[in-house]
Short mmCIF file of C-alpha atoms in Angstrom, two decimals:
data_model
loop_
_atom_site.label_atom_id
_atom_site.label_comp_id
_atom_site.label_asym_id
_atom_site.label_seq_id
_atom_site.Cartn_x
_atom_site.Cartn_y
_atom_site.Cartn_z
CA MET A 685 11.87 5.68 -45.41
CA ALA A 686 14.84 4.55 -43.41
CA ASN A 687 14.84 1.06 -41.94
CA HIS A 688 13.98 1.36 -38.29
CA PRO A 689 15.43 -0.95 -35.71
CA GLN A 690 13.00 -3.48 -34.28
CA HIS A 691 13.02 -2.17 -30.71
CA CYS A 692 11.75 1.24 -31.79
CA ILE A 693 8.05 1.75 -31.09
CA VAL A 694 5.92 4.85 -31.70
CA ALA A 695 3.42 5.61 -28.90
CA LEU A 696 0.02 7.04 -29.88
CA VAL A 697 -2.16 8.84 -27.32
CA ASP A 698 -5.64 9.94 -28.42
CA ASP A 699 -9.04 9.55 -26.75
CA ASP A 700 -10.79 9.12 -30.11
CA ALA A 701 -10.80 5.49 -31.28
CA ARG A 702 -11.19 6.39 -34.98
CA VAL A 703 -8.19 8.71 -34.98
CA ARG A 704 -6.05 6.20 -33.08
CA GLU A 705 -6.93 3.40 -35.45
CA SER A 706 -6.30 5.48 -38.60
CA LEU A 707 -2.87 6.61 -37.42
CA GLU A 708 -1.94 3.06 -36.35
CA HIS A 709 -2.73 1.79 -39.85
CA LEU A 710 -0.93 4.69 -41.52
CA LEU A 711 2.23 4.03 -39.49
CA TYR A 712 1.87 0.28 -40.09
CA SER A 713 1.80 0.92 -43.85
CA ALA A 714 5.21 2.58 -43.42
CA GLY A 715 6.46 -0.41 -41.43
CA ILE A 716 6.43 1.38 -38.09
CA GLU A 717 5.39 -0.49 -34.96
CA THR A 718 2.91 1.38 -32.72
CA ARG A 719 1.57 1.17 -29.20
CA SER A 720 -1.75 2.94 -28.55
CA PHE A 721 -3.09 4.52 -25.39
CA THR A 722 -6.61 5.88 -24.85
CA SER A 723 -5.44 8.44 -22.29
CA ALA A 724 -2.35 10.18 -20.93
CA GLU A 725 -2.82 8.36 -17.62
CA GLU A 726 -2.58 5.02 -19.43
CA ALA A 727 0.61 6.07 -21.23
CA LEU A 728 2.21 7.16 -17.95
CA GLU A 729 1.68 3.79 -16.27
CA PRO A 730 4.92 1.99 -15.39
CA GLY A 731 6.47 0.34 -18.46
CA GLY A 732 4.02 2.11 -20.79
CA LEU A 733 6.70 4.05 -22.61
CA ASP A 734 9.42 1.38 -22.52
CA SER A 735 11.45 1.23 -25.78
CA VAL A 736 9.28 4.01 -27.27
CA CYS A 737 11.30 6.30 -29.52
CA CYS A 738 8.57 8.82 -30.41
CA LEU A 739 5.37 9.98 -28.68
CA ILE A 740 2.39 11.26 -30.68
CA THR A 741 -0.39 12.85 -28.63
CA ASP A 742 -3.63 14.78 -28.92
CA VAL A 743 -3.87 18.02 -26.90
CA ARG A 744 -7.43 18.04 -25.58
CA MET A 745 -8.18 14.91 -23.61
CA PRO A 746 -10.24 14.26 -20.49
CA GLY A 747 -8.05 14.03 -17.40
CA ILE A 748 -4.38 14.77 -18.09
CA ASP A 749 -4.11 16.81 -21.30
CA GLY A 750 -1.38 16.67 -23.94
CA CYS A 751 0.66 19.56 -22.53
CA GLU A 752 0.75 18.04 -19.04
CA LEU A 753 1.65 14.64 -20.52
CA GLN A 754 4.55 16.29 -22.38
CA ARG A 755 5.72 18.00 -19.18
CA ARG A 756 5.81 14.69 -17.30
CA VAL A 757 7.43 12.79 -20.17
CA VAL A 758 10.17 15.43 -20.54
CA ALA A 759 10.95 14.97 -16.85
CA MET A 760 11.15 11.17 -17.21
CA LEU A 761 12.55 10.72 -20.70
CA PRO A 762 14.25 13.91 -21.92
CA ALA A 763 15.41 12.26 -25.16
CA LEU A 764 11.90 11.30 -26.29
CA PRO A 765 10.56 13.49 -29.14
CA VAL A 766 6.90 14.51 -28.71
CA ILE A 767 4.65 15.26 -31.71
CA PHE A 768 1.29 16.99 -31.12
CA VAL A 769 -1.72 16.34 -33.31
CA THR A 770 -4.74 18.53 -32.55
CA ALA A 771 -7.98 19.84 -34.03
CA HIS A 772 -7.82 23.08 -32.06
CA TYR A 773 -5.99 26.10 -33.40
CA ASP A 774 -4.85 27.37 -30.03
CA ASP A 775 -1.77 29.60 -30.26
CA VAL A 776 -1.21 29.57 -26.51
CA VAL A 777 -1.09 25.78 -26.36
CA GLN A 778 1.10 25.60 -29.45
CA ARG A 779 3.61 28.11 -28.06
CA LYS A 780 3.69 26.32 -24.72
CA ALA A 781 4.21 22.94 -26.36
CA LEU A 782 7.03 24.19 -28.57
CA ALA A 783 8.60 26.02 -25.61
CA GLN A 784 8.58 22.71 -23.71
CA GLY A 785 10.55 21.25 -26.61
CA ALA A 786 7.84 19.59 -28.73
CA PHE A 787 9.29 18.09 -31.90
CA ALA A 788 6.32 19.16 -34.07
CA PHE A 789 2.77 20.50 -33.81
CA LEU A 790 0.37 19.25 -36.49
CA PHE A 791 -3.26 20.23 -37.02
CA LYS A 792 -6.06 17.81 -37.87
CA PRO A 793 -6.95 16.79 -40.47
CA ILE A 794 -3.26 16.01 -40.92
CA ASP A 795 -1.61 15.13 -44.22
CA GLY A 796 -0.52 11.50 -44.02
CA GLU A 797 2.73 11.91 -45.95
CA GLU A 798 3.76 14.98 -43.95
CA PHE A 799 2.90 13.09 -40.79
CA LEU A 800 5.04 10.09 -41.75
CA GLU A 801 7.97 12.36 -42.64
CA THR A 802 7.65 14.12 -39.29
CA VAL A 803 7.56 10.80 -37.42
CA ASP A 804 10.54 9.54 -39.42
CA GLY A 805 12.47 12.71 -38.59
CA ALA A 806 11.59 12.38 -34.91
CA MET A 807 12.76 8.76 -34.80
CA ARG A 808 16.09 9.65 -36.41
CA TRP A 809 16.49 12.63 -34.10
CA SER A 810 15.98 10.45 -31.02
CA ARG A 811 18.48 7.86 -32.34
CA ASN A 812 21.13 10.53 -32.96
CA LYS A 813 20.46 11.94 -29.50
CA GLU A 814 20.95 8.53 -27.92
CA VAL A 815 24.25 8.11 -29.78
CA SER A 816 25.49 11.52 -28.65
CA ASP A 817 24.37 10.99 -25.04
CA VAL A 818 27.28 9.26 -23.38
CA ASP A 819 25.81 8.74 -19.95
CA CYS A 820 22.88 6.52 -21.00
CA MET B 910 -48.21 62.36 -25.07
CA LYS B 911 -50.58 59.85 -23.53
CA THR B 912 -48.71 59.93 -20.22
CA TYR B 913 -48.95 63.77 -20.09
CA LEU B 914 -52.72 63.56 -20.61
CA LEU B 915 -52.87 61.01 -17.82
CA ALA B 916 -50.96 63.44 -15.60
CA VAL B 917 -53.56 66.15 -16.18
CA LEU B 918 -56.33 63.62 -15.64
CA ALA B 919 -54.77 62.62 -12.31
CA CYS B 920 -54.94 66.26 -11.16
CA VAL B 921 -58.53 66.57 -12.32
CA ILE B 922 -59.48 63.43 -10.37
CA ALA B 923 -57.48 64.49 -7.31
CA LEU B 924 -59.10 67.96 -7.07
CA PRO B 925 -62.72 66.99 -6.08
CA ILE B 926 -61.45 64.35 -3.66
CA ALA B 927 -59.06 66.82 -2.08
CA TRP B 928 -61.90 69.37 -1.87
CA LYS B 929 -64.26 66.94 -0.22
CA LEU B 930 -61.73 65.61 2.29
CA ASP B 931 -59.93 68.92 2.65
CA ALA B 932 -56.66 67.00 2.26
CA PRO B 933 -54.98 68.64 -0.75
CA SER B 934 -51.38 67.73 0.07
CA SER B 935 -51.88 63.98 0.25
CA CYS B 936 -54.27 63.80 -2.73
CA PHE B 937 -52.08 65.88 -5.07
CA LEU B 938 -48.95 64.10 -3.86
CA LEU B 939 -50.64 60.81 -4.73
CA ALA B 940 -51.48 62.17 -8.21
CA ALA B 941 -47.86 63.26 -8.75
CA MET B 942 -46.55 59.88 -7.60
CA ALA B 943 -48.93 58.00 -9.89
CA SER B 944 -47.99 60.21 -12.87
CA SER B 945 -44.24 59.81 -12.40
CA LEU B 946 -44.62 56.10 -11.72
CA TYR B 947 -46.39 55.56 -15.04
CA GLY B 948 -44.94 58.36 -17.18
CA GLY B 949 -41.60 59.25 -15.65
CA ARG B 950 -40.09 62.61 -14.81
CA GLY B 951 -41.94 64.82 -17.34
CA PRO B 952 -45.54 63.87 -16.48
CA GLY B 953 -44.55 63.91 -12.79
CA TYR B 954 -43.45 67.53 -13.04
CA LEU B 955 -46.52 68.45 -15.08
CA THR B 956 -48.70 67.10 -12.27
CA ALA B 957 -46.59 69.00 -9.75
CA LEU B 958 -47.10 72.23 -11.70
CA VAL B 959 -50.85 71.78 -12.25
CA SER B 960 -51.48 70.74 -8.67
CA SER B 961 -49.41 73.68 -7.35
CA ILE B 962 -51.69 76.06 -9.26
CA LEU B 963 -54.83 74.22 -8.10
CA PHE B 964 -53.47 74.14 -4.54
CA ASP B 965 -52.78 77.85 -4.71
CA LEU B 966 -56.25 78.68 -6.08
CA PHE B 967 -58.45 76.33 -4.08
CA PHE B 968 -56.75 75.60 -0.82
CA LEU B 969 -54.72 78.63 0.23
CA LEU B 970 -56.60 81.35 2.11
CA PRO B 971 -58.10 83.68 0.94
CA ARG B 972 -59.36 81.33 -1.75
CA PHE B 973 -59.25 82.06 -5.54
CA HIS B 974 -56.49 84.63 -5.07
CA PHE B 975 -52.91 84.50 -6.22
CA PHE B 976 -51.74 86.52 -3.24
CA HIS B 977 -51.75 85.06 0.21
CA SER B 978 -50.22 85.32 3.65
CA HIS B 979 -46.64 84.23 4.37
CA GLU B 980 -47.72 81.02 6.13
CA SER B 981 -49.70 80.04 3.08
CA TYR B 982 -46.67 80.51 0.84
CA LEU B 983 -44.65 78.37 3.20
CA ARG B 984 -47.31 75.67 2.98
CA LEU B 985 -47.17 75.87 -0.80
CA ALA B 986 -43.38 75.69 -0.80
CA VAL B 987 -43.33 72.59 1.43
CA PHE B 988 -46.00 71.02 -0.78
CA ILE B 989 -43.99 71.70 -3.98
CA ALA B 990 -40.79 70.40 -2.40
CA ALA B 991 -42.53 67.16 -1.38
CA MET B 992 -43.88 66.69 -4.92
CA VAL B 993 -40.52 67.38 -6.57
CA LEU B 994 -38.79 64.95 -4.23
CA ALA B 995 -41.38 62.23 -4.84
CA THR B 996 -41.11 62.71 -8.63
CA GLU B 997 -37.32 62.62 -8.56
CA LEU B 998 -37.19 59.51 -6.39
CA ILE B 999 -39.62 57.64 -8.57
CA ALA B 1000 -37.87 58.74 -11.78
CA ALA B 1001 -34.51 57.59 -10.39
CA ARG B 1002 -35.98 54.22 -9.53
CA ARG B 1003 -37.44 53.91 -13.02
CA LEU B 1004 -34.04 54.69 -14.56
CA ALA B 1005 -32.35 52.06 -12.40
CA GLU B 1006 -34.94 49.47 -13.42
CA GLU B 1007 -34.55 50.36 -17.07
CA SER B 1008 -30.77 50.04 -16.97
CA LEU B 1009 -31.08 46.73 -15.14
CA ARG B 1010 -33.44 45.48 -17.84
CA GLN B 1011 -30.96 46.55 -20.52
CA THR B 1012 -28.10 44.87 -18.67
CA GLN B 1013 -30.10 41.68 -18.42
CA ALA B 1014 -30.91 41.78 -22.12
CA LYS B 1015 -27.23 42.32 -22.96
CA LEU B 1016 -26.25 39.47 -20.66
CA ALA B 1017 -28.77 37.12 -22.19
CA GLN B 1018 -27.25 37.97 -25.56
CA ALA B 1019 -23.73 37.48 -24.22
CA THR B 1020 -24.74 34.11 -22.81
CA GLN B 1021 -26.12 33.11 -26.16
CA ILE B 1022 -22.87 34.10 -27.86
CA ALA B 1023 -20.84 32.26 -25.24
CA THR B 1024 -23.03 29.19 -25.66
CA ILE B 1025 -22.69 29.39 -29.43
CA SER B 1026 -18.90 29.67 -29.31
CA GLU B 1027 -18.62 26.80 -26.84
CA PHE B 1028 -21.00 24.83 -29.01
CA SER B 1029 -19.01 25.58 -32.20
CA ALA B 1030 -15.81 24.42 -30.53
CA SER B 1031 -17.40 21.10 -29.64
CA VAL B 1032 -18.87 20.77 -33.15
CA ILE B 1033 -15.46 21.45 -34.73
CA HIS B 1034 -13.97 18.79 -32.48
CA GLU B 1035 -16.71 16.24 -33.24
CA ILE B 1036 -16.42 16.68 -37.00
CA SER B 1037 -12.66 17.05 -37.27
CA GLN B 1038 -12.06 13.71 -35.55
CA PRO B 1039 -13.75 11.49 -38.17
CA LEU B 1040 -12.49 13.82 -40.91
CA SER B 1041 -8.94 13.44 -39.69
CA ALA B 1042 -9.33 9.67 -39.54
CA MET B 1043 -10.75 9.66 -43.09
CA VAL B 1044 -7.77 11.56 -44.52
CA ALA B 1045 -5.30 9.25 -42.78
CA ASN B 1046 -7.22 6.14 -43.86
CA GLY B 1047 -7.41 7.44 -47.44
CA GLN B 1048 -3.68 8.02 -47.59
CA THR B 1049 -3.06 4.60 -46.03
CA CYS B 1050 -5.26 3.10 -48.75
CA VAL B 1051 -3.24 4.88 -51.47
CA ARG B 1052 0.00 3.65 -49.92
CA TRP B 1053 -1.18 0.01 -49.97
CA LEU B 1054 -2.29 0.37 -53.58
CA SER B 1055 1.05 1.84 -54.67
CA THR B 1056 3.21 -0.96 -53.26
CA ASP B 1057 4.49 -3.55 -55.71
CA PRO B 1058 2.49 -5.76 -55.84
CA PRO B 1059 -0.46 -3.74 -54.44
CA ASN B 1060 -1.74 -5.01 -51.09
CA LEU B 1061 -5.42 -5.13 -51.97
CA ALA B 1062 -6.64 -6.65 -48.71
CA ASN B 1063 -5.14 -3.85 -46.61
CA ALA B 1064 -6.27 -1.21 -49.11
CA GLN B 1065 -9.81 -2.55 -48.95
CA SER B 1066 -10.00 -2.48 -45.17
CA ALA B 1067 -8.67 1.10 -45.22
CA ALA B 1068 -11.35 2.07 -47.75
CA GLU B 1069 -14.01 0.44 -45.55
CA ARG B 1070 -12.82 2.54 -42.61
CA ILE B 1071 -13.14 5.69 -44.74
CA VAL B 1072 -16.78 4.83 -45.50
CA ARG B 1073 -17.52 4.15 -41.84
CA ASP B 1074 -15.93 7.40 -40.61
CA GLY B 1075 -17.66 9.37 -43.37
CA LYS B 1076 -21.02 8.01 -42.23
CA ASP B 1077 -20.18 9.00 -38.66
CA ALA B 1078 -19.39 12.57 -39.72
CA GLY B 1079 -22.60 12.63 -41.77
CA GLY B 1080 -24.58 11.59 -38.71
CA ILE B 1081 -23.11 14.45 -36.68
CA ILE B 1082 -23.97 16.95 -39.42
CA GLN B 1083 -27.48 15.50 -39.68
CA GLY B 1084 -27.99 16.14 -35.98
CA LEU B 1085 -26.78 19.73 -36.32
CA ARG B 1086 -28.94 20.40 -39.33
CA SER B 1087 -32.06 19.49 -37.43
CA LEU B 1088 -30.95 21.67 -34.54
CA PHE B 1089 -30.52 24.77 -36.70
CA ARG B 1090 -33.44 24.15 -39.00
CA ARG B 1091 -35.25 27.42 -39.53
CA SER B 1092 -38.55 26.90 -37.83
CA PRO B 1093 -41.20 29.56 -37.30
CA PRO B 1094 -41.34 30.67 -33.66
CA GLU B 1095 -45.07 30.00 -33.32
CA LYS B 1096 -46.13 27.03 -31.26
CA THR B 1097 -47.02 23.88 -33.13
CA PRO B 1098 -47.93 20.40 -31.95
CA PHE B 1099 -44.95 18.07 -32.28
CA ASP B 1100 -43.48 14.80 -31.08
CA LEU B 1101 -40.86 15.05 -28.33
CA ARG B 1102 -39.18 11.75 -29.15
CA PRO B 1103 -37.11 12.78 -32.22
CA ILE B 1104 -35.90 15.82 -30.30
CA VAL B 1105 -34.55 13.66 -27.50
CA THR B 1106 -32.92 11.37 -30.07
CA GLU B 1107 -31.21 14.34 -31.78
CA VAL B 1108 -29.90 15.75 -28.50
CA VAL B 1109 -28.57 12.33 -27.50
CA SER B 1110 -26.81 11.89 -30.85
CA LEU B 1111 -25.18 15.31 -30.47
CA ILE B 1112 -23.74 14.52 -27.04
CA ARG B 1113 -22.79 10.91 -27.79
CA GLY B 1114 -19.17 11.74 -28.59
CA ARG B 1115 -18.63 13.66 -25.38
CA ALA B 1116 -20.46 11.00 -23.35
CA GLU B 1117 -18.14 8.31 -24.71
CA ARG B 1118 -15.09 10.42 -23.95
CA GLU B 1119 -16.23 11.06 -20.40
CA LYS B 1120 -17.39 7.45 -19.94
CA ILE B 1121 -21.02 8.43 -19.33
CA THR B 1122 -23.79 5.96 -20.10
CA VAL B 1123 -26.86 7.64 -21.57
CA GLU B 1124 -30.17 5.81 -20.98
CA VAL B 1125 -33.29 6.97 -22.77
CA GLN B 1126 -36.85 5.81 -21.99
CA LEU B 1127 -39.57 7.14 -24.29
CA PRO B 1128 -42.93 5.36 -24.49
CA LYS B 1129 -44.11 4.75 -28.07
CA ASP B 1130 -47.55 6.25 -27.34
CA LEU B 1131 -46.18 9.53 -25.95
CA PRO B 1132 -48.70 12.24 -26.91
CA LYS B 1133 -47.60 15.27 -28.90
CA ILE B 1134 -46.85 18.49 -27.06
CA ILE B 1135 -47.52 22.04 -28.15
CA GLY B 1136 -44.69 24.53 -28.35
CA ASP B 1137 -41.62 25.86 -30.11
CA ARG B 1138 -39.61 22.82 -31.11
CA LEU B 1139 -36.26 24.61 -31.26
CA GLN B 1140 -36.63 26.32 -27.90
CA LEU B 1141 -37.59 23.08 -26.19
CA GLN B 1142 -34.63 21.36 -27.79
CA GLN B 1143 -32.40 24.09 -26.36
CA VAL B 1144 -33.88 23.50 -22.91
CA LEU B 1145 -33.30 19.76 -23.14
CA MET B 1146 -29.75 20.28 -24.45
CA ASN B 1147 -28.99 22.66 -21.60
CA LEU B 1148 -30.29 20.26 -18.93
CA VAL B 1149 -28.41 17.32 -20.46
CA LEU B 1150 -25.14 19.29 -20.65
CA ASN B 1151 -25.59 20.40 -17.02
CA GLY B 1152 -26.11 16.77 -16.01
CA MET B 1153 -22.94 15.69 -17.82
CA GLU B 1154 -21.01 18.59 -16.34
CA SER B 1155 -22.06 17.58 -12.81
CA MET B 1156 -20.55 14.11 -13.30
CA ARG B 1157 -17.15 15.37 -14.50
CA THR B 1158 -15.44 14.88 -11.15
CA VAL B 1159 -17.30 11.68 -10.19
CA THR B 1160 -15.00 8.64 -9.96
CA ASP B 1161 -16.51 6.34 -7.31
CA ARG B 1162 -19.71 5.28 -9.09
CA PRO B 1163 -21.00 4.54 -12.59
CA LYS B 1164 -21.83 7.74 -14.48
CA THR B 1165 -25.30 7.43 -15.97
CA LEU B 1166 -27.52 10.08 -17.46
CA GLU B 1167 -31.17 9.04 -17.75
CA ILE B 1168 -33.77 10.81 -19.89
CA HIS B 1169 -37.32 9.60 -19.21
CA SER B 1170 -40.57 10.97 -20.62
CA ARG B 1171 -44.13 9.99 -19.73
CA GLU B 1172 -47.65 11.38 -19.80
CA GLN B 1173 -49.07 12.68 -16.55
CA ASP B 1174 -52.35 14.65 -16.04
CA GLY B 1175 -52.55 16.05 -19.57
CA MET B 1176 -48.87 17.00 -19.54
CA VAL B 1177 -45.77 15.33 -20.95
CA LEU B 1178 -43.28 15.03 -18.09
CA THR B 1179 -39.58 14.71 -18.96
CA GLU B 1180 -36.96 13.90 -16.33
CA ILE B 1181 -33.20 14.28 -16.73
CA ARG B 1182 -31.47 12.30 -14.01
CA ASP B 1183 -27.73 12.47 -13.32
CA GLN B 1184 -25.41 10.78 -10.80
CA GLY B 1185 -23.37 13.95 -10.35
CA VAL B 1186 -22.23 15.96 -7.36
CA GLY B 1187 -25.76 17.19 -6.61
CA ILE B 1188 -27.11 20.65 -5.86
CA ALA B 1189 -27.33 22.26 -2.43
CA ASP B 1190 -30.01 24.85 -3.05
CA PHE B 1191 -32.79 24.17 -5.54
CA GLU B 1192 -34.38 27.55 -4.87
CA LYS B 1193 -31.33 29.41 -6.10
CA VAL B 1194 -30.39 27.41 -9.18
CA PHE B 1195 -33.00 29.10 -11.35
CA ASP B 1196 -31.87 32.60 -10.37
CA ALA B 1197 -30.06 34.56 -13.03
CA PHE B 1198 -26.31 34.76 -12.30
CA PHE B 1199 -26.39 31.78 -9.92
CA THR B 1200 -23.75 29.28 -11.01
CA THR B 1201 -21.73 26.42 -9.59
CA LYS B 1202 -19.40 26.29 -12.59
CA GLU B 1203 -16.05 28.03 -12.57
CA ASP B 1204 -16.65 29.64 -15.94
CA GLY B 1205 -20.46 29.67 -15.87
CA MET B 1206 -22.61 32.76 -16.26
CA GLY B 1207 -25.53 31.36 -14.32
CA MET B 1208 -28.01 32.18 -17.05
CA GLY B 1209 -28.71 28.75 -18.55
CA LEU B 1210 -31.31 27.50 -16.09
CA SER B 1211 -33.01 30.87 -15.71
CA ILE B 1212 -33.42 31.04 -19.51
CA CYS B 1213 -34.71 27.45 -19.49
CA LYS B 1214 -37.25 28.30 -16.82
CA SER B 1215 -38.56 31.30 -18.73
CA ILE B 1216 -38.87 29.23 -21.92
CA ILE B 1217 -40.80 26.47 -20.12
CA GLU B 1218 -43.05 28.99 -18.37
CA ALA B 1219 -43.79 30.64 -21.71
CA HIS B 1220 -45.03 27.19 -22.77
CA GLU B 1221 -47.42 27.11 -19.80
CA GLY B 1222 -45.25 24.42 -18.32
CA ARG B 1223 -43.20 23.90 -15.16
CA LEU B 1224 -39.50 23.26 -14.62
CA TRP B 1225 -38.12 22.13 -11.28
CA GLY B 1226 -35.16 20.32 -9.76
CA SER B 1227 -34.91 17.82 -6.92
CA PRO B 1228 -32.22 15.61 -5.38
CA GLY B 1229 -31.77 12.14 -6.89
CA SER B 1230 -32.85 9.07 -4.87
CA MET B 1231 -29.28 8.12 -3.93
CA THR B 1232 -26.96 10.64 -5.54
CA GLY B 1233 -27.10 13.37 -8.13
CA THR B 1234 -29.97 15.51 -9.31
CA VAL B 1235 -33.23 15.20 -11.23
CA PHE B 1236 -34.45 18.09 -13.36
CA SER B 1237 -38.03 17.73 -14.57
CA PHE B 1238 -40.14 19.75 -16.94
CA ALA B 1239 -43.78 19.29 -17.87
CA ILE B 1240 -45.36 20.71 -21.03
CA PRO B 1241 -49.10 20.57 -21.84
CA CYS B 1242 -50.11 17.91 -24.37
CA ALA B 1243 -51.46 19.10 -27.72
CA THR B 1244 -55.21 18.51 -27.44
CA GLU B 1245 -57.72 18.48 -30.30
CA GLU B 1246 -59.15 21.94 -29.64
CA ARG B 1247 -55.68 23.47 -29.26
CA GLU B 1248 -54.80 22.37 -32.74
#
């Protein structure tokens, strides 16, 4: 695991408390700071995604779903990698998410180590992107 | 075979009446209609044939001859045409009814399949959530144990979360098991209360997600009812899901779903009360194919109604006191002599 700078936070969006909690602890065990949201609406509130360098979201949620959240986040923060974690094997959703530039699409129950590697990769990718973006 | 015998019998009955009233056309036509109504095209035509012969022998002048005047033949021809037309019309109607019945049966099956697939999707979701959390917690636990020195406190709390989530998943499976338990279709006396509890435990996850409060009121001394446990559980599940569905778009008031049961005049009355968008026409909701849902088939409530009526009970809907809808069903109590 690379050492991540302090200001880098991973945002977690899932309507299921158990899943949220388990992923928070898993990321914490890898020394990654998290910020959890119970819904997409909550994550989209002003300041919600400040200094977030990776967004992890469920697909099926009441209200705004994962795909719509991704669409809005891409419009606001194009450099933010989005990782999907879902229990539903839905090819249409997966294709749409990847077409919208999702960083990864993982199916529940996810493998913890694979998940951490994916998150690590996403964080590095976003850092490199920030370095290469001159206009920020 | 039986219907053909009935056709002949109809002619035999029609003949003396026609003779007495001297009204052969109407009597034989009635016989042909009755035969085709009960037996279809074949018996209808048999009646037409037999009554044509009888008509020819008994009612055309000169009587008991096969050869008559032109007018008589014309009479016979008109009579035969009327009988053929009546038989054909009735047979066509029977065919239409039959195909409608088949379509309804197919649709009921399709609805069941649709319900099952929707149900499986929600079951997969309900079970995969705690399962997913368990895997992540387990791997977190392993990570804390493999640090140097091992972080036992964090590992222990991770292990405790695994146990908790495992119990949750077990509870969901327990609820499903009781729902799919193979039970004989005959009616037995049983207690309604565990059924309500099972249904509530199955929908708990969705209720939490949709911020719906579920309130259950079941008196301890609720008498047993007589019926098919599984079918009544399906009815309750359907009504509860409808209630939750109706509150999906509600944002301006607390979403509560109340399930109350009580004894009333030898029946057990169960009410499912929602604070949803309400229903405009309570006459129509029980019709097959009537639906207010975008992807609904409109079969749920009509199936529910037929199940309840098969239990000698009643199912009806009414507007809630302030908002929403109340669906009520009453099932006879299991009395001593019934058992």
